[in-house]
mmCIF file of C-alpha atoms in Angstrom:
data_model
loop_
_atom_site.group_PDB
_atom_site.id
_atom_site.type_symbol
_atom_site.label_atom_id
_atom_site.label_comp_id
_atom_site.label_asym_id
_atom_site.label_seq_id
_atom_site.Cartn_x
_atom_site.Cartn_y
_atom_site.Cartn_z
ATOM 1 C CA UNK B 1 71.947 -14.506 88.934
ATOM 2 C CA UNK B 2 69.094 -12.373 87.930
ATOM 3 C CA UNK B 3 67.157 -12.016 91.227
ATOM 4 C CA UNK B 4 69.632 -9.689 92.888
ATOM 5 C CA UNK B 5 68.379 -6.048 93.429
ATOM 6 C CA UNK B 6 69.872 -3.400 90.993
ATOM 7 C CA UNK B 7 73.101 -1.686 92.123
ATOM 8 C CA UNK B 8 72.184 1.904 92.506
ATOM 9 C CA UNK B 9 74.530 4.869 92.315
ATOM 10 C CA UNK B 10 73.828 8.609 92.372
ATOM 11 C CA UNK B 11 75.949 11.129 90.522
ATOM 12 C CA UNK B 12 76.123 14.856 90.440
ATOM 13 C CA UNK B 13 74.442 15.990 87.212
ATOM 14 C CA UNK B 14 77.617 17.255 85.538
ATOM 15 C CA UNK B 15 79.474 16.317 82.323
ATOM 16 C CA UNK B 16 82.468 15.665 84.537
ATOM 17 C CA UNK B 17 80.639 12.774 86.229
ATOM 18 C CA UNK B 18 80.267 10.685 83.003
ATOM 19 C CA UNK B 19 83.706 9.219 82.973
ATOM 20 C CA UNK B 20 83.365 7.883 86.552
ATOM 21 C CA UNK B 21 79.808 6.628 85.879
ATOM 22 C CA UNK B 22 80.977 4.871 82.674
ATOM 23 C CA UNK B 23 83.843 3.292 84.513
ATOM 24 C CA UNK B 24 81.425 1.918 87.073
ATOM 25 C CA UNK B 25 79.084 0.605 84.344
ATOM 26 C CA UNK B 26 81.999 -1.117 82.467
ATOM 27 C CA UNK B 27 83.220 -2.795 85.705
ATOM 28 C CA UNK B 28 79.719 -4.042 86.163
ATOM 29 C CA UNK B 29 79.565 -5.273 82.659
ATOM 30 C CA UNK B 30 82.681 -7.265 83.044
ATOM 31 C CA UNK B 31 81.514 -8.673 86.305
ATOM 32 C CA UNK B 32 78.384 -10.062 84.786
ATOM 33 C CA UNK B 33 80.261 -11.578 81.773
ATOM 34 C CA UNK B 34 79.447 -9.116 79.025
ATOM 35 C CA UNK B 35 82.235 -9.506 76.396
ATOM 36 C CA UNK B 36 83.746 -7.288 73.825
ATOM 37 C CA UNK B 37 82.624 -5.786 71.607
ATOM 38 C CA UNK B 38 79.365 -5.671 73.678
ATOM 39 C CA UNK B 39 81.065 -3.881 76.466
ATOM 40 C CA UNK B 40 82.123 -1.189 74.174
ATOM 41 C CA UNK B 41 78.590 -0.830 72.812
ATOM 42 C CA UNK B 42 76.938 -0.587 76.173
ATOM 43 C CA UNK B 43 79.650 1.750 77.434
ATOM 44 C CA UNK B 44 79.136 4.196 74.632
ATOM 45 C CA UNK B 45 75.418 3.885 74.729
ATOM 46 C CA UNK B 46 75.568 4.684 78.480
ATOM 47 C CA UNK B 47 77.734 7.738 77.882
ATOM 48 C CA UNK B 48 75.204 9.102 75.401
ATOM 49 C CA UNK B 49 72.241 8.463 77.706
ATOM 50 C CA UNK B 50 73.985 9.941 80.794
ATOM 51 C CA UNK B 51 75.106 13.038 78.899
ATOM 52 C CA UNK B 52 71.521 13.358 77.608
ATOM 53 C CA UNK B 53 70.294 13.190 81.188
ATOM 54 C CA UNK B 54 72.641 16.007 82.220
ATOM 55 C CA UNK B 55 72.057 18.330 79.216
ATOM 56 C CA UNK B 56 68.471 17.696 78.155
ATOM 57 C CA UNK B 57 67.013 16.048 81.143
ATOM 58 C CA UNK B 58 68.308 18.041 84.074
ATOM 59 C CA UNK B 59 69.249 20.974 81.754
ATOM 60 C CA UNK B 60 72.468 21.527 83.670
ATOM 61 C CA UNK B 61 70.438 22.360 86.743
ATOM 62 C CA UNK B 62 72.582 23.065 89.730
ATOM 63 C CA UNK B 63 72.137 20.499 92.530
ATOM 64 C CA UNK B 64 70.416 17.982 90.216
ATOM 65 C CA UNK B 65 71.449 14.373 90.281
ATOM 66 C CA UNK B 66 71.572 11.459 87.888
ATOM 67 C CA UNK B 67 70.703 8.008 89.239
ATOM 68 C CA UNK B 68 71.970 4.845 87.521
ATOM 69 C CA UNK B 69 70.685 1.365 88.355
ATOM 70 C CA UNK B 70 72.589 -1.617 87.008
ATOM 71 C CA UNK B 71 71.010 -5.138 86.996
ATOM 72 C CA UNK B 72 71.625 -8.536 85.499
ATOM 73 C CA UNK B 73 68.383 -10.231 84.743
ATOM 74 C CA UNK B 74 68.679 -13.566 83.117
ATOM 75 C CA UNK B 75 70.926 -13.397 80.088
ATOM 76 C CA UNK B 76 71.152 -9.591 79.895
ATOM 77 C CA UNK B 77 72.675 -6.511 81.416
ATOM 78 C CA UNK B 78 70.245 -3.596 82.041
ATOM 79 C CA UNK B 79 71.228 -0.004 82.736
ATOM 80 C CA UNK B 80 68.630 2.559 83.838
ATOM 81 C CA UNK B 81 69.525 6.248 83.838
ATOM 82 C CA UNK B 82 67.126 8.582 85.721
ATOM 83 C CA UNK B 83 67.140 12.361 85.661
ATOM 84 C CA UNK B 84 65.235 14.984 87.607
ATOM 85 C CA UNK B 85 64.114 17.042 84.693
ATOM 86 C CA UNK B 86 60.665 18.063 83.385
ATOM 87 C CA UNK B 87 60.596 15.068 81.087
ATOM 88 C CA UNK B 88 60.590 14.746 77.350
ATOM 89 C CA UNK B 89 59.058 12.837 74.487
ATOM 90 C CA UNK B 90 61.308 10.996 72.114
ATOM 91 C CA UNK B 91 58.944 11.916 69.348
ATOM 92 C CA UNK B 92 59.801 15.546 69.968
ATOM 93 C CA UNK B 93 63.420 15.035 69.278
ATOM 94 C CA UNK B 94 64.283 16.097 65.696
ATOM 95 C CA UNK B 95 65.299 13.145 63.536
ATOM 96 C CA UNK B 96 69.057 13.537 63.149
ATOM 97 C CA UNK B 97 68.959 11.304 59.994
ATOM 98 C CA UNK B 98 66.746 13.702 58.034
ATOM 99 C CA UNK B 99 68.580 15.668 55.429
ATOM 100 C CA UNK B 100 67.922 18.978 57.016
ATOM 101 C CA UNK B 101 69.288 17.873 60.295
ATOM 102 C CA UNK B 102 72.482 16.073 59.115
ATOM 103 C CA UNK B 103 74.589 19.237 59.521
ATOM 104 C CA UNK B 104 73.443 20.000 62.995
ATOM 105 C CA UNK B 105 75.915 20.034 65.815
ATOM 106 C CA UNK B 106 73.943 17.905 68.281
ATOM 107 C CA UNK B 107 71.004 15.671 68.634
ATOM 108 C CA UNK B 108 72.536 12.320 67.697
ATOM 109 C CA UNK B 109 73.078 10.797 71.122
ATOM 110 C CA UNK B 110 69.841 8.889 71.640
ATOM 111 C CA UNK B 111 69.902 7.614 68.129
ATOM 112 C CA UNK B 112 73.424 6.134 68.651
ATOM 113 C CA UNK B 113 72.528 4.697 71.955
ATOM 114 C CA UNK B 114 69.396 3.004 70.590
ATOM 115 C CA UNK B 115 71.428 1.438 67.847
ATOM 116 C CA UNK B 116 74.164 0.175 70.089
ATOM 117 C CA UNK B 117 72.097 -1.917 72.396
ATOM 118 C CA UNK B 118 69.416 -4.620 71.983
ATOM 119 C CA UNK B 119 66.575 -2.702 73.649
ATOM 120 C CA UNK B 120 66.097 0.976 74.338
ATOM 121 C CA UNK B 121 63.131 2.367 76.318
ATOM 122 C CA UNK B 122 62.256 5.829 77.462
ATOM 123 C CA UNK B 123 59.541 6.345 80.078
ATOM 124 C CA UNK B 124 58.388 9.004 82.613
ATOM 125 C CA UNK B 125 59.696 8.490 86.054
ATOM 126 C CA UNK B 126 57.586 9.228 89.092
ATOM 127 C CA UNK B 127 57.530 11.581 90.891
ATOM 128 C CA UNK B 128 59.745 13.438 88.376
ATOM 129 C CA UNK B 129 62.200 13.071 85.485
ATOM 130 C CA UNK B 130 62.730 10.553 82.778
ATOM 131 C CA UNK B 131 64.039 7.010 82.911
ATOM 132 C CA UNK B 132 66.013 5.588 79.966
ATOM 133 C CA UNK B 133 66.571 1.856 80.022
ATOM 134 C CA UNK B 134 69.148 0.134 77.819
ATOM 135 C CA UNK B 135 69.606 -3.573 77.582
ATOM 136 C CA UNK B 136 72.354 -5.647 76.130
ATOM 137 C CA UNK B 137 72.064 -9.373 75.899
ATOM 138 C CA UNK B 138 74.982 -11.502 77.079
ATOM 139 C CA UNK B 139 76.263 -13.232 73.995
ATOM 140 C CA UNK B 140 79.368 -15.445 73.673
ATOM 141 C CA UNK B 141 81.757 -14.238 70.989
ATOM 142 C CA UNK X 1 93.228 5.978 76.547
ATOM 143 C CA UNK X 2 93.211 9.750 76.855
ATOM 144 C CA UNK X 3 92.837 11.767 73.659
ATOM 145 C CA UNK X 4 96.072 13.140 72.142
ATOM 146 C CA UNK X 5 96.608 15.524 69.229
ATOM 147 C CA UNK X 6 99.805 16.010 67.147
ATOM 148 C CA UNK X 7 100.026 18.565 64.307
ATOM 149 C CA UNK X 8 102.466 18.370 61.448
ATOM 150 C CA UNK X 9 102.745 19.759 57.883
ATOM 151 C CA UNK X 10 102.922 17.562 54.870
ATOM 152 C CA UNK X 11 104.949 18.482 51.749
ATOM 153 C CA UNK X 12 101.795 18.944 49.831
ATOM 154 C CA UNK X 13 100.839 21.798 52.125
ATOM 155 C CA UNK X 14 98.175 19.799 53.899
ATOM 156 C CA UNK X 15 98.300 20.011 57.645
ATOM 157 C CA UNK X 16 97.988 16.707 59.342
ATOM 158 C CA UNK X 17 96.232 16.347 62.666
ATOM 159 C CA UNK X 18 97.201 13.034 64.163
ATOM 160 C CA UNK X 19 94.527 12.002 66.733
ATOM 161 C CA UNK X 20 94.720 9.171 69.164
ATOM 162 C CA UNK X 21 92.735 7.841 72.096
ATOM 163 C CA UNK X 22 89.037 8.239 72.580
ATOM 164 C CA UNK X 23 87.328 11.237 71.051
ATOM 165 C CA UNK X 24 84.530 12.107 73.456
ATOM 166 C CA UNK X 25 82.919 15.085 75.068
ATOM 167 C CA UNK X 26 85.289 17.077 77.291
ATOM 168 C CA UNK X 27 88.006 19.654 77.370
ATOM 169 C CA UNK X 28 90.225 17.664 74.927
ATOM 170 C CA UNK X 29 87.510 17.518 72.385
ATOM 171 C CA UNK X 30 87.121 21.324 72.809
ATOM 172 C CA UNK X 31 90.817 21.760 72.200
ATOM 173 C CA UNK X 32 90.552 19.894 68.915
ATOM 174 C CA UNK X 33 87.574 22.038 67.936
ATOM 175 C CA UNK X 34 89.507 25.242 68.628
ATOM 176 C CA UNK X 35 92.578 23.939 66.682
ATOM 177 C CA UNK X 36 90.371 23.130 63.683
ATOM 178 C CA UNK X 37 88.521 26.437 63.883
ATOM 179 C CA UNK X 38 91.921 28.205 63.940
ATOM 180 C CA UNK X 39 93.196 26.282 60.960
ATOM 181 C CA UNK X 40 89.983 26.924 58.985
ATOM 182 C CA UNK X 41 90.522 30.660 59.170
ATOM 183 C CA UNK X 42 93.232 30.392 56.580
ATOM 184 C CA UNK X 43 91.565 30.616 53.219
ATOM 185 C CA UNK X 44 91.711 27.369 51.174
ATOM 186 C CA UNK X 45 93.455 25.447 53.969
ATOM 187 C CA UNK X 46 93.648 21.662 53.616
ATOM 188 C CA UNK X 47 93.627 19.556 56.789
ATOM 189 C CA UNK X 48 93.820 15.853 57.152
ATOM 190 C CA UNK X 49 92.656 14.122 60.308
ATOM 191 C CA UNK X 50 94.611 11.001 60.867
ATOM 192 C CA UNK X 51 92.079 8.953 62.827
ATOM 193 C CA UNK X 52 93.965 5.645 62.799
ATOM 194 C CA UNK X 53 94.615 5.906 66.504
ATOM 195 C CA UNK X 54 91.138 6.864 67.610
ATOM 196 C CA UNK X 55 89.509 3.942 69.295
ATOM 197 C CA UNK X 56 85.914 5.340 69.273
ATOM 198 C CA UNK X 57 83.960 8.544 69.115
ATOM 199 C CA UNK X 58 80.725 9.757 70.721
ATOM 200 C CA UNK X 59 78.013 12.056 69.378
ATOM 201 C CA UNK X 60 79.753 15.147 70.615
ATOM 202 C CA UNK X 61 82.758 14.265 68.508
ATOM 203 C CA UNK X 62 80.470 13.744 65.491
ATOM 204 C CA UNK X 63 79.149 17.210 66.124
ATOM 205 C CA UNK X 64 82.546 18.729 66.280
ATOM 206 C CA UNK X 65 83.513 17.034 62.997
ATOM 207 C CA UNK X 66 80.419 18.321 61.297
ATOM 208 C CA UNK X 67 80.796 21.935 62.675
ATOM 209 C CA UNK X 68 84.488 21.914 61.684
ATOM 210 C CA UNK X 69 83.712 20.528 58.225
ATOM 211 C CA UNK X 70 81.262 23.317 57.741
ATOM 212 C CA UNK X 71 83.993 25.917 58.646
ATOM 213 C CA UNK X 72 86.382 24.596 56.074
ATOM 214 C CA UNK X 73 83.845 24.436 53.444
ATOM 215 C CA UNK X 74 82.807 28.033 54.000
ATOM 216 C CA UNK X 75 86.429 29.193 53.804
ATOM 217 C CA UNK X 76 87.115 27.356 50.622
ATOM 218 C CA UNK X 77 89.246 24.762 52.407
ATOM 219 C CA UNK X 78 88.932 21.082 52.921
ATOM 220 C CA UNK X 79 88.907 18.718 55.856
ATOM 221 C CA UNK X 80 89.405 14.976 55.200
ATOM 222 C CA UNK X 81 89.465 12.037 57.504
ATOM 223 C CA UNK X 82 91.931 9.203 56.995
ATOM 224 C CA UNK X 83 92.705 5.873 58.573
ATOM 225 C CA UNK X 84 89.229 5.711 60.046
ATOM 226 C CA UNK X 85 88.770 2.539 62.035
ATOM 227 C CA UNK X 86 85.775 0.185 61.946
ATOM 228 C CA UNK X 87 84.201 1.363 65.073
ATOM 229 C CA UNK X 88 84.542 5.044 64.042
ATOM 230 C CA UNK X 89 83.237 4.313 60.622
ATOM 231 C CA UNK X 90 80.271 2.511 62.079
ATOM 232 C CA UNK X 91 79.307 5.623 64.040
ATOM 233 C CA UNK X 92 79.777 7.895 61.010
ATOM 234 C CA UNK X 93 77.592 5.645 58.978
ATOM 235 C CA UNK X 94 74.991 5.220 61.727
ATOM 236 C CA UNK X 95 74.566 8.948 61.943
ATOM 237 C CA UNK X 96 74.767 9.314 58.102
ATOM 238 C CA UNK X 97 77.436 12.000 58.319
ATOM 239 C CA UNK X 98 79.567 9.756 56.069
ATOM 240 C CA UNK X 99 77.412 11.176 53.291
ATOM 241 C CA UNK X 100 78.841 14.643 54.013
ATOM 242 C CA UNK X 101 82.348 14.191 55.447
ATOM 243 C CA UNK X 102 85.273 13.311 53.235
ATOM 244 C CA UNK X 103 86.368 9.879 54.588
ATOM 245 C CA UNK X 104 89.179 7.510 53.678
ATOM 246 C CA UNK X 105 89.828 4.254 55.505
ATOM 247 C CA UNK X 106 93.386 4.272 54.223
ATOM 248 C CA UNK X 107 96.293 5.578 56.321
ATOM 249 C CA UNK X 108 97.078 9.250 56.581
ATOM 250 C CA UNK X 109 100.403 8.822 54.801
ATOM 251 C CA UNK X 110 98.558 7.559 51.756
ATOM 252 C CA UNK X 111 96.041 10.374 51.885
ATOM 253 C CA UNK X 112 98.076 13.486 52.636
ATOM 254 C CA UNK X 113 98.505 14.437 49.039
ATOM 255 C CA UNK X 114 96.206 16.698 47.151
ATOM 256 C CA UNK X 115 92.563 15.576 46.993
ATOM 257 C CA UNK X 116 91.548 13.985 43.719
#
């Protein structure tokens, strides 16, 4: 385990794609031995990252795609979500925990995702878009 | 488990929304938002969301709860959450909306009476 190439899937950049993409991610999580409640955590974190890619990355652009890469390096499950948007800086996202933002309708997805997994990375993806990488360590419960 | 919504009225005058399944972005979440928006139009309306059957929520659901709570506040009504499960409570605390929403981890039957 750990040396196999990532499992790559490409989805239409639509909200409707998220359920199928999440299902695929959860099947993969089970196959690599990720137990509950960690499967719940990575599943929900994935939903948030995928929806962020559709809404804020690809900005609902017609014909855009979202790529997911699932891998199982030693002792962990890694999910990468790549959009085709203009890119964004995490520092530019308003902090949803600040008092003036608590009443806002949106803007909590990445915060939630980051807290549900063991590692959360955002980086520019070449030649376009943003890559969000979430990692959950395989722990016996 | 797909999201489901059942509405009923309590003797106290509180309307109970019994929610079950997963509360995540999609048409069913939108139907809940519309139902809450409709209920909030009645001045002073009290609504209790029975969340005992909700397995988890996403950030879109948190957004709907916050938007709906604002509608009830502005119309002089009240929206309360009851029977909140550990997973849902974790998300509400993580996003700090537990400091704004009226939340009870007790069952809805215990909380459908008038607010203290």
